[in-house]
Amino acid sequence: MSCLHTILYDFSAEAGNNELTVKEGETLTVTNQSIGGGWIEAQNSRGEVGLVPEDYIEVKETQKLLFVSLHFQFLHIYTFYRRLLNSLYSLCLKHNHVCMYLLSGAEDDEWDDEWDDMKSTGGYAESESGDGGGMQRGGAHAPSMKISLNKFPGFSKPGPELYLLCKQLAKSKERLPIYVGEVGPVWSYPETQLDCVVADPKKGSKMYGLKSYIEYQITPNTTNRPVNHRYKHFDWLYERLLDKFGSAIPIPSLPDKQVTGRFEEEFIKVRMERLQGWMTRMCRHPVLSNSDVFQIFLTYKDEKDWKTGKRKAEKDETVGVMVFSTIEPEAADLDPVEVEQKCEQFSRFTKAMDDGVKEILTVGNEHWKRCTGPLPKEYQRIGKAFQNLSSVFTSSGYQGESTLTDAMTAAGKTYEEIAQMVADQPRKDLHFVMETNNEYKGLLGCFPDTIGYHKAAIEKVKEGDKLVAASKITPQDKVTMAKRVSIMSYALQAEMNHFHSNRIYDYNRVMQLYLEEQVNFYETIAAKLKQAHGQFTTM
Amino acid sequence: MSCLHTILYDFSAEAGNNELTVKEGETLTVTNQSIGGGWIEAQNSRGEVGLVPEDYIEVKETQKLLFVSLHFQFLHIYTFYRRLLNSLYSLCLKHNHVCMYLLSGAEDDEWDDEWDDMKSTGGYAESESGDGGGMQRGGAHAPSMKISLNKFPGFSKPGPELYLLCKQLAKSKERLPIYVGEVGPVWSYPETQLDCVVADPKKGSKMYGLKSYIEYQITPNTTNRPVNHRYKHFDWLYERLLDKFGSAIPIPSLPDKQVTGRFEEEFIKVRMERLQGWMTRMCRHPVLSNSDVFQIFLTYKDEKDWKTGKRKAEKDETVGVMVFSTIEPEAADLDPVEVEQKCEQFSRFTKAMDDGVKEILTVGNEHWKRCTGPLPKEYQRIGKAFQNLSSVFTSSGYQGESTLTDAMTAAGKTYEEIAQMVADQPRKDLHFVMETNNEYKGLLGCFPDTIGYHKAAIEKVKEGDKLVAASKITPQDKVTMAKRVSIMSYALQAEMNHFHSNRIYDYNRVMQLYLEEQVNFYETIAAKLKQAHGQFTTM
């Protein structure tokens, strides 16, 4: 096995993956053929050792067959194990079985990596808006569909009464003040807004290349020091934020996970763009961006720091409805009638906006399909038809033909250029309208849950007299409940005001961008046609 | 029957049709109920008598039933007679029967009027390009499909040998010279080009309103004095030109006749536009425009003058292939090989151009459908979606919303305007591309026939030696044939050069017009969107 093998194609090693750069025609000594995952460990003539793709090395057929056979046996066992685990999860999801909790406790981080990255979107509400240009445009899923295994083994989240009737609120050093600004109740906003850049997606691999993933570099504007995170870390962050703040603040889901085309350049680009969008939204939120868990995600110093932060966040007990206990509105208690009115208003608005956003997505998706499908084909055919007729004219043998034929050919080519422009345009403008509305569709999908908590709390307060009469609560409890539902209302109002201000900013920005690009598009077409027009003789 | 009847709806009389203007509620005395065609003669309270639509008058049921019954009996007899005539014609067409000739002789001008205006396009090759915007775009039919009843009762046009072997050419004072210009053989062109304006279509009626038709006013630039003609007169002119010049000059068919929507404003407009196009093409042709029959059509002084001219034209005997006997090329005889080469070249070119033109018509027709169908609907839906979302935003209750919502509403309205622009645009530009190419499709459809005569003549000349050997012709006949086929070739070349020069002019003009309108279209859209963009806040 230690004989020399010839390299069939050039291969450039990726830094940090223990790979070896080799040139076509170079000879290597294979040092370890049992790496798996399509990799072979080899040593070059300069004594350097590293991984090289199996297919890049000339291997004698018998050796190769033996290796491939072993490789498949290994993959079989691996696949079998994954499938077993998958079935158990599915079974638990179906039967609400207690083993869910056991399984979740039996988390094996190594194995779970790939599971996490690879699993399909089956557990989420499927994306409604179809395929734009070969890529699935991100649909959103309601966070209620996402089951957090660590926190709620019983699958029923605690209702608002846990907070409303809590005798002694835990003294937490956390404090979320609400002020009353010009627009009404508002969160406390930082002086400089946190921001971060998600960039530089890198393919990494584990277990000798059998498992591979994408790692993104996230650089916050506070430290200007990049940290690396995989999709599963974003997912962990999402889970933590959802657990802790989900009752008060709608936490939009992460962009969909996808199995197919995971390493395709375009897919990585779009996923990164969406992770950037999600992170930007989180950064812009004064409560979320300021939370310990978000800060540790963005600013951990080393692996140890990260692990410690993770463990601490997972142990946080001020989660679910108890987050309201940290909220401190600096304003007078609200009348329960006003609380209910506000809640109803927000409910109506978010429902109506959800419909409006979905309408834009549907229409935009159809327009996308037309712009990238039949429309450019038609312009191309118009262009071809002009050019074909021009070429017939050229064959007339009649003198003085060329001014017309040159001009007609140019006009035909212009329509072919227009075809290309039409097909390319949606990525330049409609794309951003679709992305923004998709984000809002996701965000709006979280509101029914958030508003649901409030409605349940309002109902509880309404029952107050009856509960007192039935001696289920004391009159003092009733007063406390009314006070606490007022706090919840302040939180909801602050959140709605945050939503409105962001919405106005986002839609103003995306509409401007869209119209700007549309103006460019039509002006460029007009200019091109003007030039083509100029080639004809004036009569 | 002389009792008073009440008018049900307002009716405005059209001038010159013997109609009576009436108001709803007015009472009339019916003076003649047997007019037919949906009209009743009545007298108003001021003593004025005129025709009023039957349906506008309240009639007692029994009276009405009686009248309707009589009316239908009359219509039945009329329809029966028409159908009988129709069947006889069809039978003759199928069986090449001699009765065709008899029937054609038994022409009844009064009855034939309506027959002529109303008959469907069944006898013609059907139009290929479909419906653009509610109107059938004019397809063309090969003139060979049109059977001239008066001239060729046997259905087989005389072949070129009639001319090639004619012993003594009739001395006609007609003379069609051909000169050799820069581009080769050319017809003799007049110093000022004849032109005419087809305008002012008027509805006329005969037989007490039972038969109605459209009369057009044609004003030539030579006399500047308008003459009136109905479609059937144009058709008569077409037949005369085809009979007389069809062997040498492709005579494009008239625009299709249509039964449906004959009095619809839009249909009349389009038919007039096409009659104008046809007349312009005839005027531009130096031989056709200068012919006696064309001149009498354009410049007759009174009804008597017209009838005399008609009779004279119908008696013309220099028709069919004999038209070549009037052609006098002022150049040396052509070698039969060159004659054949030219003929082949023209045949190839016209076939190739026919394909090119049909491609443009097909593509243009699809584009028309998209521009007037799904595309504006989509822009409208985009516009509505923006406006709907804007209207949801307005309901937010959040302050400082109006700048965004006003801008979004304006953007939405702009897309609705764009929808309308997109739907209207084809009538402003594509329409002329389609009309020009339709005209050329018609014209090119005539070439196979014209070229066919030449090919048959060339074959005859090729057989010359054999015919001499078989003593079917004398050696002198052979020489005459070669000379005459050279004359035919000069005619064909002059015609092709006329075609080429017109083609370059027409396509240069229509392409310029198209591109100019397209530039306007895209620039207007860009300007509208720029304005909409300006309404958003700059950030």
XYZ file of N, CA and C in Angstrom, chain A residues 182-183 345 349 352-353 356-357 359-360 362-363 366-368 370-371 374-375 378-379 381-382 384-386 388-389 392-393 395-401 404 408 411 415 418 433 437 496-497 500-501 503-505 507-509 511-516 518-519 522-523 525-526 529-530 532-533 536-539, chain B residues 182-183 345 349 352-353 356-357 359-360 362-363 366-368 370-371 374-375 378-379 381-382 384-386 388-389 392-393 395-401 404 408 411 415 418 433 437 496-497 500-501 503-505 507-509 511-516 518-519 522-523 525-526 529-530 532-533 536-539:
444
model
N -42.562 59.709 22.909
C -43.534 60.452 22.100
C -44.621 59.533 21.532
N -44.175 58.329 21.148
C -45.116 57.420 20.492
C -45.833 56.522 21.485
N -56.288 45.837 19.250
C -55.791 46.663 18.146
C -54.558 46.032 17.496
N -54.152 44.571 13.754
C -53.136 45.126 12.867
C -52.193 44.044 12.331
N -53.923 41.890 9.808
C -54.105 42.599 8.536
C -52.775 42.729 7.801
N -51.728 43.033 8.537
C -50.424 43.183 7.885
C -49.943 41.838 7.355
N -51.512 41.434 4.105
C -50.900 42.340 3.129
C -49.548 41.852 2.655
N -48.758 41.371 3.620
C -47.417 40.871 3.306
C -47.512 39.620 2.432
N -49.896 38.856 0.421
C -50.351 39.275 -0.910
C -49.143 39.720 -1.752
N -48.291 40.533 -1.143
C -47.095 40.991 -1.870
C -46.219 39.808 -2.245
N -47.120 36.681 -2.768
C -47.760 35.917 -3.849
C -47.580 36.624 -5.185
N -47.912 37.902 -5.205
C -47.809 38.680 -6.436
C -46.352 38.761 -6.898
N -45.156 35.515 -8.451
C -45.647 35.351 -9.826
C -44.865 36.238 -10.784
N -44.621 37.458 -10.337
C -43.885 38.403 -11.180
C -42.467 37.898 -11.406
N -41.886 37.348 -10.362
C -40.531 36.794 -10.466
C -40.502 35.709 -11.527
N -42.521 35.226 -14.020
C -42.716 35.748 -15.367
C -41.444 36.432 -15.867
N -40.799 37.190 -14.971
C -39.613 37.956 -15.382
C -38.433 37.050 -15.687
N -41.067 33.297 -18.999
C -41.573 33.561 -20.352
C -41.192 34.929 -20.926
N -41.092 35.953 -20.079
C -40.866 37.301 -20.600
C -39.522 37.452 -21.325
N -39.528 35.781 -24.594
C -40.270 36.509 -25.620
C -39.415 37.624 -26.216
N -38.716 38.374 -25.353
C -37.857 39.442 -25.864
C -36.741 38.862 -26.732
N -36.995 36.165 -28.502
C -37.595 35.775 -29.784
C -37.866 36.999 -30.657
N -38.235 38.102 -30.046
C -38.420 39.342 -30.805
C -37.073 39.750 -31.409
N -34.494 37.877 -32.040
C -34.103 36.912 -33.082
C -34.894 37.178 -34.365
N -36.181 37.458 -34.220
C -37.027 37.679 -35.396
C -36.534 38.889 -36.192
N -36.167 39.959 -35.489
C -35.630 41.143 -36.177
C -34.324 40.789 -36.887
N -33.281 37.826 -37.829
C -33.506 36.899 -38.942
C -33.992 37.634 -40.183
N -34.930 38.545 -39.994
C -35.442 39.293 -41.147
C -34.320 40.144 -41.741
N -32.233 38.018 -43.882
C -32.895 37.779 -45.175
C -32.673 38.994 -46.085
N -32.865 40.174 -45.522
C -32.706 41.410 -46.303
C -31.295 41.497 -46.899
N -29.554 39.290 -47.969
C -29.413 38.397 -49.125
C -30.162 38.908 -50.352
N -30.734 40.112 -50.285
C -31.583 40.593 -51.390
C -30.800 40.850 -52.673
N -29.518 41.203 -52.540
C -28.755 41.583 -53.718
C -29.068 43.002 -54.165
N -29.938 43.687 -53.422
C -30.312 45.060 -53.770
C -29.289 46.003 -53.145
N -28.899 47.015 -53.879
C -27.850 47.892 -53.345
C -28.437 48.884 -52.346
N -27.591 49.353 -51.432
C -28.054 50.320 -50.423
C -28.906 49.673 -49.360
N -28.643 48.391 -49.138
C -29.443 47.645 -48.160
C -28.849 47.761 -46.760
N -30.150 49.750 -43.494
C -31.307 49.144 -42.838
C -30.931 47.859 -42.109
N -31.340 47.077 -38.261
C -32.268 46.045 -37.789
C -31.563 44.995 -36.946
N -31.023 46.523 -33.608
C -32.282 46.540 -32.859
C -32.570 45.151 -32.291
N -32.865 43.882 -28.312
C -33.942 43.141 -27.638
C -33.415 41.887 -26.952
N -32.112 43.232 -23.783
C -33.249 43.533 -22.898
C -33.746 42.242 -22.245
N -37.429 43.131 -1.971
C -38.830 43.248 -1.563
C -39.297 41.902 -0.999
N -40.251 41.148 2.919
C -41.594 40.680 3.233
C -41.584 39.275 3.817
N -44.702 46.687 20.216
C -45.405 47.128 19.008
C -44.787 48.405 18.475
N -44.433 49.315 19.385
C -43.826 50.562 18.933
C -42.458 50.305 18.294
N -43.310 48.922 14.896
C -43.750 49.964 13.968
C -42.572 50.795 13.457
N -41.689 51.177 14.377
C -40.587 52.047 13.956
C -39.657 51.282 13.000
N -40.604 48.731 11.119
C -41.388 48.500 9.915
C -41.312 49.714 8.995
N -41.492 50.894 9.562
C -41.450 52.111 8.744
C -40.061 52.257 8.119
N -39.049 51.998 8.917
C -37.679 52.082 8.404
C -37.463 51.066 7.285
N -39.604 49.274 5.368
C -40.385 49.405 4.136
C -40.001 50.663 3.356
N -39.652 51.699 4.081
C -39.182 52.900 3.398
C -37.904 52.581 2.619
N -37.009 51.854 3.275
C -35.725 51.512 2.670
C -35.922 50.586 1.461
N -38.623 49.913 -0.339
C -39.384 50.500 -1.444
C -38.510 51.466 -2.230
N -37.698 52.233 -1.519
C -36.771 53.147 -2.196
C -35.804 52.386 -3.074
N -35.230 51.349 -2.493
C -34.271 50.539 -3.242
C -34.935 49.943 -4.480
N -36.134 49.412 -4.282
C -36.856 48.790 -5.391
C -37.110 49.795 -6.507
N -37.656 50.944 -6.131
C -38.007 51.938 -7.153
C -36.755 52.486 -7.837
N -35.692 52.664 -7.056
C -34.439 53.162 -7.618
C -33.934 52.206 -8.701
N -35.693 49.986 -10.260
C -36.658 49.935 -11.351
C -36.450 51.117 -12.300
N -36.189 52.286 -11.736
C -35.913 53.466 -12.561
C -34.676 53.205 -13.419
N -35.547 50.720 -16.284
C -36.301 51.277 -17.413
C -35.494 52.344 -18.158
N -34.691 53.100 -17.423
C -33.859 54.110 -18.086
C -32.802 53.455 -18.969
N -33.008 50.515 -20.403
C -33.686 49.979 -21.594
C -33.972 51.106 -22.575
N -34.502 52.222 -22.066
C -34.812 53.352 -22.946
C -33.551 53.831 -23.660
N -32.544 51.386 -26.396
C -33.443 51.462 -27.548
C -33.223 52.761 -28.326
N -32.887 53.812 -27.599
C -32.617 55.091 -28.234
C -31.403 54.951 -29.157
N -30.353 52.170 -30.505
C -30.753 51.344 -31.651
C -31.552 52.183 -32.640
N -32.415 53.021 -32.126
C -33.230 53.892 -32.982
C -32.351 54.806 -33.837
N -31.132 53.935 -37.479
C -31.966 53.967 -38.690
C -31.822 55.327 -39.367
N -32.028 55.335 -40.680
C -31.917 56.606 -41.408
C -33.119 57.461 -41.101
N -32.862 58.707 -40.865
C -33.975 59.633 -40.675
C -34.514 59.984 -42.057
N -35.838 60.041 -42.152
C -36.442 60.332 -43.460
C -37.196 61.659 -43.412
N -29.824 52.780 -61.586
C -28.640 52.397 -60.789
C -28.768 50.987 -60.220
N -29.999 50.655 -59.812
C -30.200 49.365 -59.160
C -30.543 48.260 -60.157
N -33.375 33.595 -57.897
C -32.959 34.475 -56.797
C -34.178 35.137 -56.140
N -35.535 34.635 -52.380
C -35.641 35.784 -51.488
C -37.066 35.945 -50.928
N -37.818 33.300 -48.384
C -37.108 33.546 -47.121
C -37.747 34.723 -46.381
N -38.095 35.760 -47.119
C -38.708 36.919 -46.457
C -40.088 36.560 -45.914
N -39.493 35.028 -42.669
C -39.076 36.043 -41.699
C -40.244 36.882 -41.211
N -41.092 37.253 -42.162
C -42.254 38.081 -41.840
C -43.228 37.304 -40.951
N -42.492 34.906 -38.951
C -41.887 34.762 -37.624
C -42.193 36.012 -36.788
N -42.000 37.171 -37.397
C -42.289 38.416 -36.673
C -43.767 38.477 -36.293
N -45.823 35.966 -35.734
C -46.083 34.999 -34.658
C -45.600 35.550 -33.318
N -44.345 35.994 -33.316
C -43.749 36.522 -32.086
C -44.505 37.769 -31.627
N -47.854 36.930 -30.051
C -47.700 36.425 -28.680
C -47.420 37.572 -27.721
N -46.527 38.462 -28.180
C -46.164 39.597 -27.333
C -47.387 40.486 -27.107
N -48.157 40.670 -28.150
C -49.390 41.473 -28.037
C -50.301 40.896 -26.969
N -49.535 38.934 -24.482
C -48.996 39.064 -23.137
C -49.152 40.504 -22.635
N -48.877 41.468 -23.534
C -48.925 42.876 -23.134
C -50.340 43.344 -22.839
N -51.947 39.046 -19.503
C -51.436 38.781 -18.158
C -50.520 39.868 -17.576
N -49.729 40.534 -18.438
C -48.736 41.476 -17.910
C -49.376 42.673 -17.193
N -50.769 41.727 -13.931
C -49.748 41.539 -12.908
C -49.317 42.879 -12.314
N -49.088 43.872 -13.193
C -48.694 45.187 -12.688
C -49.805 45.783 -11.830
N -51.903 44.053 -10.061
C -51.889 43.339 -8.778
C -50.746 43.820 -7.888
N -49.596 44.125 -8.513
C -48.470 44.680 -7.747
C -48.901 46.018 -7.154
N -51.911 47.079 -6.534
C -52.933 46.868 -5.498
C -52.272 46.376 -4.210
N -51.309 45.482 -4.335
C -50.650 44.914 -3.154
C -49.934 46.007 -2.366
N -49.250 46.915 -3.078
C -48.583 48.034 -2.396
C -49.626 48.917 -1.699
N -52.667 48.104 -0.758
C -53.317 47.401 0.354
C -52.442 47.429 1.603
N -51.147 47.171 1.417
C -50.253 47.182 2.571
C -50.190 48.592 3.155
N -53.129 49.124 5.263
C -52.974 48.459 6.569
C -52.106 49.341 7.475
N -51.019 49.852 6.916
C -50.098 50.691 7.698
C -50.827 51.914 8.262
N -53.660 52.085 9.306
C -54.480 51.706 10.466
C -53.645 51.395 11.704
N -52.320 51.605 11.630
C -51.453 51.189 12.737
C -51.698 51.989 14.012
N -52.119 53.237 13.865
C -52.257 54.083 15.033
C -50.917 54.633 15.494
N -49.865 54.318 14.758
C -48.523 54.796 15.125
C -48.314 56.160 14.486
N -47.697 57.057 15.236
C -47.568 58.409 14.680
C -46.412 58.492 13.689
N -46.499 59.425 12.753
C -45.431 59.593 11.763
C -45.472 58.520 10.700
N -46.659 58.008 10.461
C -46.821 56.922 9.498
C -47.041 57.476 8.090
N -44.644 57.479 4.856
C -44.476 56.173 4.212
C -45.746 55.750 3.481
N -46.125 54.951 -0.376
C -46.449 53.593 -0.834
C -47.710 53.581 -1.682
N -46.724 54.862 -5.012
C -45.992 53.824 -5.759
C -46.978 52.801 -6.317
N -47.843 51.825 -10.279
C -47.852 50.511 -10.941
C -49.184 50.233 -11.631
N -48.793 52.062 -14.791
C -47.905 51.288 -15.678
C -48.698 50.146 -16.320
N -45.970 47.601 -36.529
C -45.083 46.507 -36.950
C -45.937 45.364 -37.499
N -46.072 44.148 -41.410
C -45.700 42.772 -41.731
C -46.879 41.988 -42.294
N -39.266 43.626 -58.782
C -38.477 43.296 -57.591
C -37.764 44.537 -57.065
N -37.232 45.334 -57.977
C -36.545 46.545 -57.526
C -37.533 47.529 -56.888
N -38.122 46.037 -53.476
C -36.992 46.262 -52.559
C -36.980 47.712 -52.059
N -37.167 48.645 -52.967
C -37.073 50.045 -52.542
C -38.210 50.382 -51.584
N -39.734 48.155 -49.685
C -39.467 47.376 -48.475
C -38.500 48.122 -47.562
N -37.414 48.634 -48.151
C -36.434 49.358 -47.333
C -37.088 50.590 -46.708
N -37.880 51.280 -47.506
C -38.581 52.457 -46.989
C -39.529 52.059 -45.853
N -39.762 49.287 -43.927
C -39.199 48.710 -42.704
C -38.383 49.739 -41.934
N -37.708 50.615 -42.664
C -36.973 51.680 -41.993
C -37.958 52.551 -41.202
N -39.067 52.878 -41.850
C -40.078 53.731 -41.230
C -40.720 53.050 -40.011
N -39.723 50.451 -38.235
C -38.800 50.146 -37.141
C -38.490 51.416 -36.350
N -38.318 52.510 -37.063
C -38.071 53.784 -36.379
C -39.244 54.162 -35.499
N -40.425 54.051 -36.074
C -41.630 54.385 -35.316
C -41.741 53.504 -34.069
N -41.506 52.220 -34.281
C -41.606 51.268 -33.170
C -40.625 51.625 -32.052
N -39.370 51.829 -32.430
C -38.348 52.102 -31.419
C -38.589 53.447 -30.736
N -39.032 54.414 -31.517
C -39.328 55.724 -30.947
C -40.406 55.595 -29.862
N -41.240 52.900 -28.297
C -40.728 52.077 -27.203
C -39.879 52.921 -26.261
N -39.044 53.786 -26.835
C -38.221 54.682 -26.011
C -39.140 55.563 -25.160
N -40.695 53.444 -22.283
C -39.805 53.135 -21.156
C -39.383 54.399 -20.414
N -39.199 55.487 -21.155
C -38.824 56.746 -20.493
C -39.966 57.251 -19.618
N -42.283 55.413 -18.174
C -42.339 54.550 -16.984
C -41.258 54.966 -15.987
N -40.028 55.142 -16.504
C -38.918 55.531 -15.624
C -39.240 56.842 -14.915
N -41.835 56.316 -12.192
C -41.267 55.619 -11.038
C -40.322 56.537 -10.264
N -39.627 57.401 -11.000
C -38.723 58.346 -10.354
C -39.534 59.273 -9.440
N -42.441 58.571 -8.098
C -42.900 57.765 -6.954
C -41.770 57.589 -5.953
N -40.573 57.350 -6.466
C -39.395 57.171 -5.603
C -39.142 58.416 -4.767
N -40.569 58.959 -1.141
C -40.076 58.295 0.073
C -39.049 59.205 0.750
N -38.924 59.041 2.074
C -37.946 59.850 2.790
C -36.551 59.351 2.487
N -35.671 60.283 2.255
C -34.274 59.889 2.067
C -33.680 59.648 3.440
N -32.897 58.595 3.530
C -32.301 58.269 4.837
C -30.783 58.417 4.776
